[in-house]
Amino acid sequence: MDRVRDIEEAIGAHARWMSEIRQAVLDARFGVDVELIRADDRCEFGLWLYGPRLSAEDRATDSYEEVRHLHAEFHLLAAEVVERAAAGEAAEAYTLLYGEYVTLSGRLALAMRAWQARLLQGIIGDA
């Protein structure tokens, strides 16, 4: 059950990070660390995803690989959104933010929920 709870917390961390990116778009002209945004292993979600709480067995699953890939893609897109805002391309930044970015975020959340459901099925199946 720890992994199921961990995934729930990771989903919450992802939602909080999305709010921070929205603020980063607003603050982009004042200097935002785009490389920190681009790094998928420094946010709370990434620290969990790459950290010691997940086993080698967890990392060998298709669920983990899908989440890892989507999370990395999400960070690259977030960095692009902030870079555009910093370059004075606010309309383009908001178009990405409320289009492709939100869509990718939803795909990541769905992948996390699917992983969680597979874990729950395994737990229930073992009972």
Steps between C-alpha positions, in 0.01 A plus 500: 500500500798733545554525124131579444521778760832618353340531157212699650750737661695523174182600316447775757860615461452513124189718538688739731788519253259587219384800704862604547555491124199724445659746741838459330341610172381816673844554660707397197614852418652525847723199457399142552739204508391324181758223544347417836160479334642283220652251749251221567687368804495808724130562563326314783346256250836437332676447832247228576507354147879464493549459874545199726132438583448320169667163457680365196191283449279813496732664248486196272125537441335651196307727736816652641653545155189672366483735799873571483480582130193724534651677801823576311301622198287714731809674643639572154170658398479699826846642431392596149193679638712703742766572237236642268358715778851625586556587134194723504287247313220501755226398256703202380585404857135507605395308188747223594410523869126459450528265204778247465627545859160434661443205266837346585438558868170315469669210321753479783226503766311227314815287476553544874140397572537196273821401685321542828208283379739225389664505841163481673397206281820323598443571869137385484599197293758399762251519788 
